[in-house]
Amino acid sequence: MIVDDPADLDPASPEPIEPAPALLDRLAAIRGAALETLRSGEPVYGVNTGMGNLSKIRLTEAEQRVHQHNLLLGRAVGGPPWLPPDEARAVLIARLRTFLTGDAAVSVDLIHQLVALINSGFTPAIPAEGAGSAGEIIPLAHAAGPLVGLGWVHDGQGVRSAAGVLPGFELGAKEGIALLAGIPGATGRAALAADRVRKLADQLTAVGAGAIAVVGAGRDPYRRAAGRGDDVLAAELARLRELAGPEAEPRSLQAPVSFRVAGHVVAHVRRTVEQLDGAIERAFSGVTDSPAYLDGEFVSTAGFHGIELAASCDHLTAALAHAAEVSAARLHRLLDPAVTGLPAQLAHDPGPQAGLVAVHKRAVATTHQLRRLTLPTAISTAETSNGQEDVQTFSWEAAGNLLEAIRLTRTTLACELLAVRQSFALSRRDIPPGLQNLMHSVDAAIPPITTDRPFGEDLTSLLTNVIHFN
């Protein structure tokens, strides 16, 4: 895709990227002006000075020529586990998007080198853990290393040396510190997560509607009028009611709470991802480079703090944890003949067969693991750089927790989906029209359940073929 506006870049997109000539011309003009400003000899943090607590030290011209390259060397202290390639690509695209604003005042040559890496099919090996600084200098040192032949890359088969992946390149003034500045990693990964959660929310709705339909839950809780004053909730209730189909004779006056609150739970997920979208956009459009080149001078900024982004990721992680717990609760109710009128534990022959009871146990373990991710990331700080950095938000970890929460929520949802499909099979209820495609996709992924078997294989197939993000 040809990029005329930085806002056109989507960290979740796999398309090749080509910045428009007019955009590059603008960046070249900014670079020229920035170099002219540097010629004044005034101190500019990380360019003609050391970094962190060493910023009081002025660098000679000879030292400045190697300093930007050396900034990447000493900060690449991470190691495995590495980010998956799609997350690493999201980091690179986010880095490019921040560079295209002009705040970093990097050269067009560096832009071309970054675009070449994005389009190469290789992605840098970026540590998933250990970003304990004000900003992201450790993971970004690994992300930027392959631009100058340092570090490692994913090549589709595994991890290999980055040497020779791209043509040789020498960083110019300020370009090393620019590669390490801001929070493009957390922002790009959060954008990828937000895209996935929007798709996951649709799946949460559909599986919840299947549970509602198969137990014959009363439809009163899903009347659009019950969402008065909340357009997001009203729309979610309407979706559930449509997917669950016409109401049959309810088995009880009120279904268990886990069924009745399905609309509120998913509406909260949808509303929370909208809040994250806003934080992502502000992180992309705001100033996160430091020092940033603004109005003709280099300015120290604090946009790397990322508190709103971290808090928004935490909020969505908590929303997903609640959604997964509600899903696991519905799954437990689906195993109960008092709720469904079906054989105990959804076994064809209860007693000789255990049915899906262990599937619920896996969901319980998964939600327990998910719960531990909901501790807010920004409530713990520590001093680094001899006190120069005395607080952090750990937004990198917040984005990582959110992506892990998505994975775990998918697992719990696959467990519930397996039980919903088995409930339809045992009840012989008609599958509502709005859910037929979903149930057909389940049938294509797994055979009918007539006896106990290794249901882990079924869940893996559902996660691969049904509860996915393609």
CSV table of N, CA and C in Angstrom, one decimal, residues 61-185:
chain,number,residue,atom,x,y,z
A,61,GLU,N,33.4,14.9,18.3
A,61,GLU,CA,32.8,14.6,17.0
A,61,GLU,C,33.1,13.1,16.6
A,62,ALA,N,34.3,12.6,17.0
A,62,ALA,CA,34.6,11.2,16.7
A,62,ALA,C,33.7,10.3,17.4
A,63,GLU,N,33.4,10.6,18.7
A,63,GLU,CA,32.5,9.8,19.5
A,63,GLU,C,31.1,9.8,19.0
A,64,GLN,N,30.7,11.0,18.5
A,64,GLN,CA,29.3,11.1,18.0
A,64,GLN,C,29.1,10.3,16.7
A,65,ARG,N,30.2,10.1,15.9
A,65,ARG,CA,30.0,9.3,14.7
A,65,ARG,C,29.7,7.8,14.9
A,66,VAL,N,30.1,7.3,16.1
A,66,VAL,CA,29.8,5.9,16.4
A,66,VAL,C,28.7,5.7,17.5
A,67,HIS,N,28.4,6.9,18.1
A,67,HIS,CA,27.5,6.8,19.3
A,67,HIS,C,26.1,6.2,18.9
A,68,GLN,N,25.5,6.6,17.8
A,68,GLN,CA,24.2,6.2,17.5
A,68,GLN,C,24.1,4.7,17.3
A,69,HIS,N,25.2,4.1,16.6
A,69,HIS,CA,25.3,2.7,16.5
A,69,HIS,C,25.5,2.0,17.8
A,70,ASN,N,26.3,2.6,18.7
A,70,ASN,CA,26.6,2.0,20.0
A,70,ASN,C,25.4,1.9,20.9
A,71,LEU,N,24.5,2.9,20.7
A,71,LEU,CA,23.3,2.9,21.5
A,71,LEU,C,22.5,1.6,21.4
A,72,LEU,N,22.5,1.0,20.2
A,72,LEU,CA,21.8,-0.2,20.0
A,72,LEU,C,22.5,-1.4,20.6
A,73,LEU,N,23.8,-1.3,20.6
A,73,LEU,CA,24.6,-2.5,21.1
A,73,LEU,C,24.4,-2.7,22.6
A,74,GLY,N,24.6,-1.7,23.4
A,74,GLY,CA,24.6,-1.9,24.8
A,74,GLY,C,23.3,-2.1,25.5
A,75,ARG,N,22.2,-1.8,24.7
A,75,ARG,CA,20.9,-1.9,25.2
A,75,ARG,C,20.1,-3.2,24.8
A,76,ALA,N,20.7,-4.0,24.0
A,76,ALA,CA,20.1,-5.2,23.5
A,76,ALA,C,20.4,-6.3,24.5
A,77,VAL,N,19.8,-6.2,25.7
A,77,VAL,CA,20.1,-7.2,26.8
A,77,VAL,C,19.1,-8.2,27.0
A,78,GLY,N,18.1,-8.2,26.1
A,78,GLY,CA,17.0,-9.2,26.2
A,78,GLY,C,17.4,-10.6,25.5
A,79,GLY,N,16.5,-11.5,25.7
A,79,GLY,CA,16.6,-12.8,25.1
A,79,GLY,C,15.3,-13.5,25.0
A,80,PRO,N,15.3,-14.8,24.6
A,80,PRO,CA,14.1,-15.5,24.5
A,80,PRO,C,13.3,-15.5,25.8
A,81,PRO,N,12.0,-15.7,25.8
A,81,PRO,CA,11.2,-15.9,24.6
A,81,PRO,C,11.0,-14.7,23.7
A,82,TRP,N,10.9,-14.9,22.4
A,82,TRP,CA,10.8,-13.8,21.5
A,82,TRP,C,9.3,-13.5,21.2
A,83,LEU,N,9.0,-12.3,20.8
A,83,LEU,CA,7.6,-12.0,20.3
A,83,LEU,C,7.3,-12.9,19.1
A,84,PRO,N,6.1,-13.3,18.9
A,84,PRO,CA,5.7,-13.9,17.6
A,84,PRO,C,5.9,-13.0,16.4
A,85,PRO,N,6.2,-13.5,15.2
A,85,PRO,CA,6.5,-12.6,14.1
A,85,PRO,C,5.4,-11.5,13.8
A,86,ASP,N,4.1,-11.8,14.0
A,86,ASP,CA,3.1,-10.8,13.7
A,86,ASP,C,3.2,-9.7,14.7
A,87,GLU,N,3.5,-9.9,16.0
A,87,GLU,CA,3.7,-8.9,17.0
A,87,GLU,C,5.0,-8.1,16.6
A,88,ALA,N,6.0,-8.7,16.2
A,88,ALA,CA,7.3,-8.0,15.9
A,88,ALA,C,7.0,-7.1,14.7
A,89,ARG,N,6.3,-7.6,13.7
A,89,ARG,CA,5.9,-6.7,12.6
A,89,ARG,C,5.1,-5.5,13.0
A,90,ALA,N,4.2,-5.7,14.0
A,90,ALA,CA,3.4,-4.6,14.5
A,90,ALA,C,4.3,-3.5,15.1
A,91,VAL,N,5.3,-4.0,15.8
A,91,VAL,CA,6.3,-3.0,16.4
A,91,VAL,C,7.0,-2.2,15.3
A,92,LEU,N,7.4,-2.9,14.3
A,92,LEU,CA,8.1,-2.1,13.2
A,92,LEU,C,7.2,-1.1,12.5
A,93,ILE,N,5.9,-1.5,12.2
A,93,ILE,CA,5.0,-0.6,11.6
A,93,ILE,C,4.7,0.6,12.4
A,94,ALA,N,4.6,0.3,13.7
A,94,ALA,CA,4.3,1.4,14.7
A,94,ALA,C,5.5,2.3,14.7
A,95,ARG,N,6.7,1.8,14.7
A,95,ARG,CA,7.9,2.6,14.7
A,95,ARG,C,7.9,3.5,13.4
A,96,LEU,N,7.6,2.9,12.3
A,96,LEU,CA,7.5,3.7,11.0
A,96,LEU,C,6.5,4.8,11.1
A,97,ARG,N,5.4,4.4,11.7
A,97,ARG,CA,4.3,5.5,11.8
A,97,ARG,C,4.7,6.6,12.6
A,98,THR,N,5.5,6.4,13.7
A,98,THR,CA,5.9,7.5,14.5
A,98,THR,C,7.0,8.3,13.7
A,99,PHE,N,7.8,7.7,13.0
A,99,PHE,CA,8.9,8.4,12.2
A,99,PHE,C,8.2,9.3,11.1
A,100,LEU,N,7.1,8.8,10.6
A,100,LEU,CA,6.5,9.6,9.5
A,100,LEU,C,5.9,10.9,9.9
A,101,THR,N,5.7,11.1,11.2
A,101,THR,CA,5.2,12.4,11.7
A,101,THR,C,6.3,13.4,11.6
A,102,GLY,N,7.5,13.0,11.5
A,102,GLY,CA,8.6,14.0,11.4
A,102,GLY,C,9.3,14.4,12.7
A,103,ASP,N,8.7,14.0,13.9
A,103,ASP,CA,9.2,14.4,15.2
A,103,ASP,C,10.6,13.9,15.4
A,104,ALA,N,10.9,12.7,14.9
A,104,ALA,CA,12.2,12.1,15.1
A,104,ALA,C,13.3,12.7,14.2
A,105,ALA,N,12.9,13.4,13.2
A,105,ALA,CA,13.8,14.0,12.2
A,105,ALA,C,14.9,13.0,11.7
A,106,VAL,N,14.5,11.8,11.4
A,106,VAL,CA,15.4,10.8,10.8
A,106,VAL,C,15.5,11.0,9.3
A,107,SER,N,16.5,10.4,8.7
A,107,SER,CA,16.7,10.6,7.3
A,107,SER,C,15.7,9.7,6.5
A,108,VAL,N,15.5,10.1,5.2
A,108,VAL,CA,14.7,9.3,4.3
A,108,VAL,C,15.4,7.9,4.1
A,109,ASP,N,16.7,7.9,4.1
A,109,ASP,CA,17.4,6.7,3.9
A,109,ASP,C,17.1,5.7,5.1
A,110,LEU,N,17.0,6.1,6.3
A,110,LEU,CA,16.6,5.3,7.4
A,110,LEU,C,15.1,4.8,7.2
A,111,ILE,N,14.3,5.7,6.7
A,111,ILE,CA,12.9,5.3,6.4
A,111,ILE,C,12.9,4.2,5.4
A,112,HIS,N,13.7,4.3,4.3
A,112,HIS,CA,13.7,3.2,3.3
A,112,HIS,C,14.2,1.9,3.9
A,113,GLN,N,15.2,2.0,4.8
A,113,GLN,CA,15.8,0.8,5.4
A,113,GLN,C,14.7,0.1,6.3
A,114,LEU,N,14.0,0.9,7.0
A,114,LEU,CA,12.9,0.4,7.9
A,114,LEU,C,11.8,-0.3,7.0
A,115,VAL,N,11.4,0.4,6.0
A,115,VAL,CA,10.4,-0.2,5.1
A,115,VAL,C,10.9,-1.5,4.4
A,116,ALA,N,12.2,-1.5,4.1
A,116,ALA,CA,12.7,-2.7,3.5
A,116,ALA,C,12.7,-3.9,4.4
A,117,LEU,N,12.9,-3.6,5.7
A,117,LEU,CA,12.8,-4.7,6.7
A,117,LEU,C,11.4,-5.2,6.9
A,118,ILE,N,10.4,-4.2,6.9
A,118,ILE,CA,9.0,-4.6,7.1
A,118,ILE,C,8.6,-5.4,5.9
A,119,ASN,N,9.0,-5.1,4.7
A,119,ASN,CA,8.6,-5.8,3.5
A,119,ASN,C,9.4,-7.0,3.2
A,120,SER,N,10.4,-7.3,4.0
A,120,SER,CA,11.4,-8.4,3.6
A,120,SER,C,10.9,-9.8,3.8
A,121,GLY,N,9.9,-9.9,4.7
A,121,GLY,CA,9.5,-11.3,5.1
A,121,GLY,C,10.2,-11.7,6.4
A,122,PHE,N,11.2,-11.0,6.8
A,122,PHE,CA,11.9,-11.2,8.0
A,122,PHE,C,11.3,-10.3,9.1
A,123,THR,N,11.3,-10.7,10.3
A,123,THR,CA,11.0,-9.8,11.4
A,123,THR,C,12.0,-10.0,12.5
A,124,PRO,N,12.3,-8.9,13.2
A,124,PRO,CA,13.4,-9.0,14.3
A,124,PRO,C,12.9,-9.9,15.4
A,125,ALA,N,13.9,-10.5,16.0
A,125,ALA,CA,13.7,-11.3,17.2
A,125,ALA,C,13.7,-10.3,18.4
A,126,ILE,N,12.5,-10.0,18.9
A,126,ILE,CA,12.3,-9.0,20.0
A,126,ILE,C,11.9,-9.7,21.3
A,127,PRO,N,12.6,-9.4,22.4
A,127,PRO,CA,12.3,-10.1,23.6
A,127,PRO,C,10.9,-9.8,24.1
A,128,ALA,N,10.1,-10.8,24.5
A,128,ALA,CA,8.8,-10.5,25.0
A,128,ALA,C,8.8,-10.0,26.4
A,129,GLU,N,9.8,-10.1,27.1
A,129,GLU,CA,9.9,-9.8,28.5
A,129,GLU,C,11.1,-8.9,28.8
A,130,GLY,N,11.0,-8.2,30.0
A,130,GLY,CA,12.2,-7.5,30.5
A,130,GLY,C,12.4,-6.1,30.0
A,131,ALA,N,11.3,-5.4,29.7
A,131,ALA,CA,11.4,-4.0,29.3
A,131,ALA,C,11.3,-3.0,30.5
A,132,GLY,N,12.2,-3.2,31.4
A,132,GLY,CA,12.1,-2.5,32.7
A,132,GLY,C,12.7,-1.1,32.7
A,133,SER,N,12.2,-0.2,31.8
A,133,SER,CA,12.7,1.2,31.8
A,133,SER,C,11.6,2.1,31.5
A,134,ALA,N,11.9,3.4,31.6
A,134,ALA,CA,10.9,4.5,31.2
A,134,ALA,C,10.9,4.5,29.7
A,135,GLY,N,10.0,3.8,29.1
A,135,GLY,CA,10.0,3.6,27.7
A,135,GLY,C,10.3,2.2,27.3
A,136,GLU,N,10.9,2.0,26.1
A,136,GLU,CA,11.1,0.6,25.6
A,136,GLU,C,12.5,0.4,25.1
A,137,ILE,N,13.5,1.0,25.6
A,137,ILE,CA,14.8,0.9,25.0
A,137,ILE,C,15.3,-0.5,24.8
A,138,ILE,N,15.0,-1.4,25.7
A,138,ILE,CA,15.5,-2.8,25.5
A,138,ILE,C,14.9,-3.5,24.3
A,139,PRO,N,13.5,-3.6,24.3
A,139,PRO,CA,13.0,-4.3,23.1
A,139,PRO,C,13.2,-3.5,21.8
A,140,LEU,N,13.3,-2.2,21.9
A,140,LEU,CA,13.5,-1.4,20.7
A,140,LEU,C,14.9,-1.6,20.1
A,141,ALA,N,15.9,-1.8,21.0
A,141,ALA,CA,17.3,-2.1,20.6
A,141,ALA,C,17.3,-3.4,19.8
A,142,HIS,N,16.5,-4.4,20.2
A,142,HIS,CA,16.5,-5.6,19.4
A,142,HIS,C,15.7,-5.4,18.1
A,143,ALA,N,14.6,-4.6,18.2
A,143,ALA,CA,13.8,-4.4,17.0
A,143,ALA,C,14.6,-3.7,15.9
A,144,ALA,N,15.5,-2.7,16.3
A,144,ALA,CA,16.2,-1.9,15.4
A,144,ALA,C,17.5,-2.5,14.9
A,145,GLY,N,18.0,-3.5,15.7
A,145,GLY,CA,19.3,-4.1,15.4
A,145,GLY,C,19.5,-4.6,14.0
A,146,PRO,N,18.5,-5.3,13.4
A,146,PRO,CA,18.6,-5.8,12.0
A,146,PRO,C,18.8,-4.7,11.0
A,147,LEU,N,18.4,-3.5,11.3
A,147,LEU,CA,18.5,-2.4,10.3
A,147,LEU,C,20.0,-2.1,10.0
A,148,VAL,N,20.9,-2.5,11.0
A,148,VAL,CA,22.3,-2.3,10.8
A,148,VAL,C,23.1,-3.6,11.0
A,149,GLY,N,22.4,-4.7,10.7
A,149,GLY,CA,23.0,-6.0,10.7
A,149,GLY,C,23.3,-6.6,12.1
A,150,LEU,N,22.6,-6.1,13.1
A,150,LEU,CA,22.8,-6.6,14.5
A,150,LEU,C,21.7,-7.5,14.9
A,151,GLY,N,21.9,-8.4,15.8
A,151,GLY,CA,20.8,-9.2,16.4
A,151,GLY,C,20.4,-10.4,15.6
A,152,TRP,N,19.1,-10.7,15.7
A,152,TRP,CA,18.5,-11.9,15.1
A,152,TRP,C,17.2,-11.6,14.5
A,153,VAL,N,16.8,-12.4,13.6
A,153,VAL,CA,15.5,-12.3,12.9
A,153,VAL,C,14.8,-13.6,12.8
A,154,HIS,N,13.5,-13.6,12.7
A,154,HIS,CA,12.7,-14.7,12.4
A,154,HIS,C,12.7,-14.8,10.9
A,155,ASP,N,13.0,-16.0,10.4
A,155,ASP,CA,13.0,-16.2,8.9
A,155,ASP,C,11.9,-17.1,8.4
A,156,GLY,N,11.0,-17.4,9.2
A,156,GLY,CA,9.9,-18.3,8.8
A,156,GLY,C,10.1,-19.8,9.3
A,157,GLN,N,11.4,-20.1,9.6
A,157,GLN,CA,11.7,-21.4,10.0
A,157,GLN,C,12.2,-21.4,11.5
A,158,GLY,N,12.7,-20.3,11.9
A,158,GLY,CA,13.3,-20.2,13.2
A,158,GLY,C,13.9,-18.8,13.3
A,159,VAL,N,14.9,-18.7,14.2
A,159,VAL,CA,15.6,-17.5,14.5
A,159,VAL,C,17.1,-17.6,13.9
A,160,ARG,N,17.5,-16.6,13.2
A,160,ARG,CA,18.9,-16.7,12.6
A,160,ARG,C,19.5,-15.3,12.8
A,161,SER,N,20.8,-15.2,12.5
A,161,SER,CA,21.5,-13.9,12.6
A,161,SER,C,20.9,-12.9,11.6
A,162,ALA,N,20.9,-11.7,12.0
A,162,ALA,CA,20.4,-10.6,11.1
A,162,ALA,C,21.4,-10.1,10.1
A,163,ALA,N,22.7,-10.6,10.3
A,163,ALA,CA,23.7,-10.2,9.4
A,163,ALA,C,23.4,-10.5,7.9
A,164,GLY,N,23.5,-9.6,7.0
A,164,GLY,CA,23.2,-9.8,5.6
A,164,GLY,C,21.8,-9.8,5.2
A,165,VAL,N,20.8,-9.7,6.1
A,165,VAL,CA,19.4,-9.6,5.7
A,165,VAL,C,19.1,-8.4,4.9
A,166,LEU,N,19.7,-7.3,5.3
A,166,LEU,CA,19.5,-6.0,4.5
A,166,LEU,C,20.9,-5.5,4.1
A,167,PRO,N,20.9,-4.6,3.1
A,167,PRO,CA,22.1,-4.0,2.7
A,167,PRO,C,22.7,-3.2,3.9
A,168,GLY,N,24.0,-3.1,3.9
A,168,GLY,CA,24.7,-2.3,5.0
A,168,GLY,C,24.1,-0.9,5.1
A,169,PHE,N,24.1,-0.5,6.3
A,169,PHE,CA,23.5,0.9,6.6
A,169,PHE,C,24.2,1.5,7.8
A,170,GLU,N,24.5,2.8,7.7
A,170,GLU,CA,25.2,3.5,8.8
A,170,GLU,C,24.2,4.5,9.4
A,171,LEU,N,23.9,4.5,10.6
A,171,LEU,CA,23.0,5.5,11.3
A,171,LEU,C,23.7,6.9,11.3
A,172,GLY,N,22.9,7.9,11.0
A,172,GLY,CA,23.3,9.2,11.1
A,172,GLY,C,23.0,9.9,12.4
A,173,ALA,N,23.3,11.2,12.5
A,173,ALA,CA,23.1,11.9,13.8
A,173,ALA,C,21.6,11.7,14.2
A,174,LYS,N,21.5,11.4,15.5
A,174,LYS,CA,20.2,11.3,16.2
A,174,LYS,C,19.4,10.0,15.8
A,175,GLU,N,19.8,9.2,14.9
A,175,GLU,CA,19.0,8.1,14.4
A,175,GLU,C,19.0,6.9,15.3
A,176,GLY,N,20.1,6.7,16.1
A,176,GLY,CA,20.1,5.6,17.1
A,176,GLY,C,19.1,5.9,18.2
A,177,ILE,N,19.2,7.1,18.8
A,177,ILE,CA,18.3,7.4,19.9
A,177,ILE,C,16.8,7.5,19.4
A,178,ALA,N,16.6,7.9,18.1
A,178,ALA,CA,15.3,8.0,17.6
A,178,ALA,C,14.7,6.5,17.5
A,179,LEU,N,15.5,5.6,17.2
A,179,LEU,CA,15.0,4.2,17.1
A,179,LEU,C,14.7,3.6,18.5
A,180,LEU,N,15.2,4.2,19.5
A,180,LEU,CA,15.0,3.7,20.9
A,180,LEU,C,13.9,4.5,21.6
A,181,ALA,N,13.4,5.6,21.0
A,181,ALA,CA,12.5,6.5,21.7
A,181,ALA,C,11.1,6.1,21.7
A,182,GLY,N,10.3,6.6,22.7
A,182,GLY,CA,8.9,6.5,22.6
A,182,GLY,C,8.4,5.1,23.0
A,183,ILE,N,7.1,4.8,22.7
A,183,ILE,CA,6.5,3.5,23.0
A,183,ILE,C,5.8,2.9,21.8
A,184,PRO,N,6.5,2.8,20.7
A,184,PRO,CA,5.9,2.3,19.5
A,184,PRO,C,5.6,0.8,19.7
A,185,GLY,N,6.4,0.1,20.5
A,185,GLY,CA,6.2,-1.3,20.7
A,185,GLY,C,4.8,-1.6,21.4
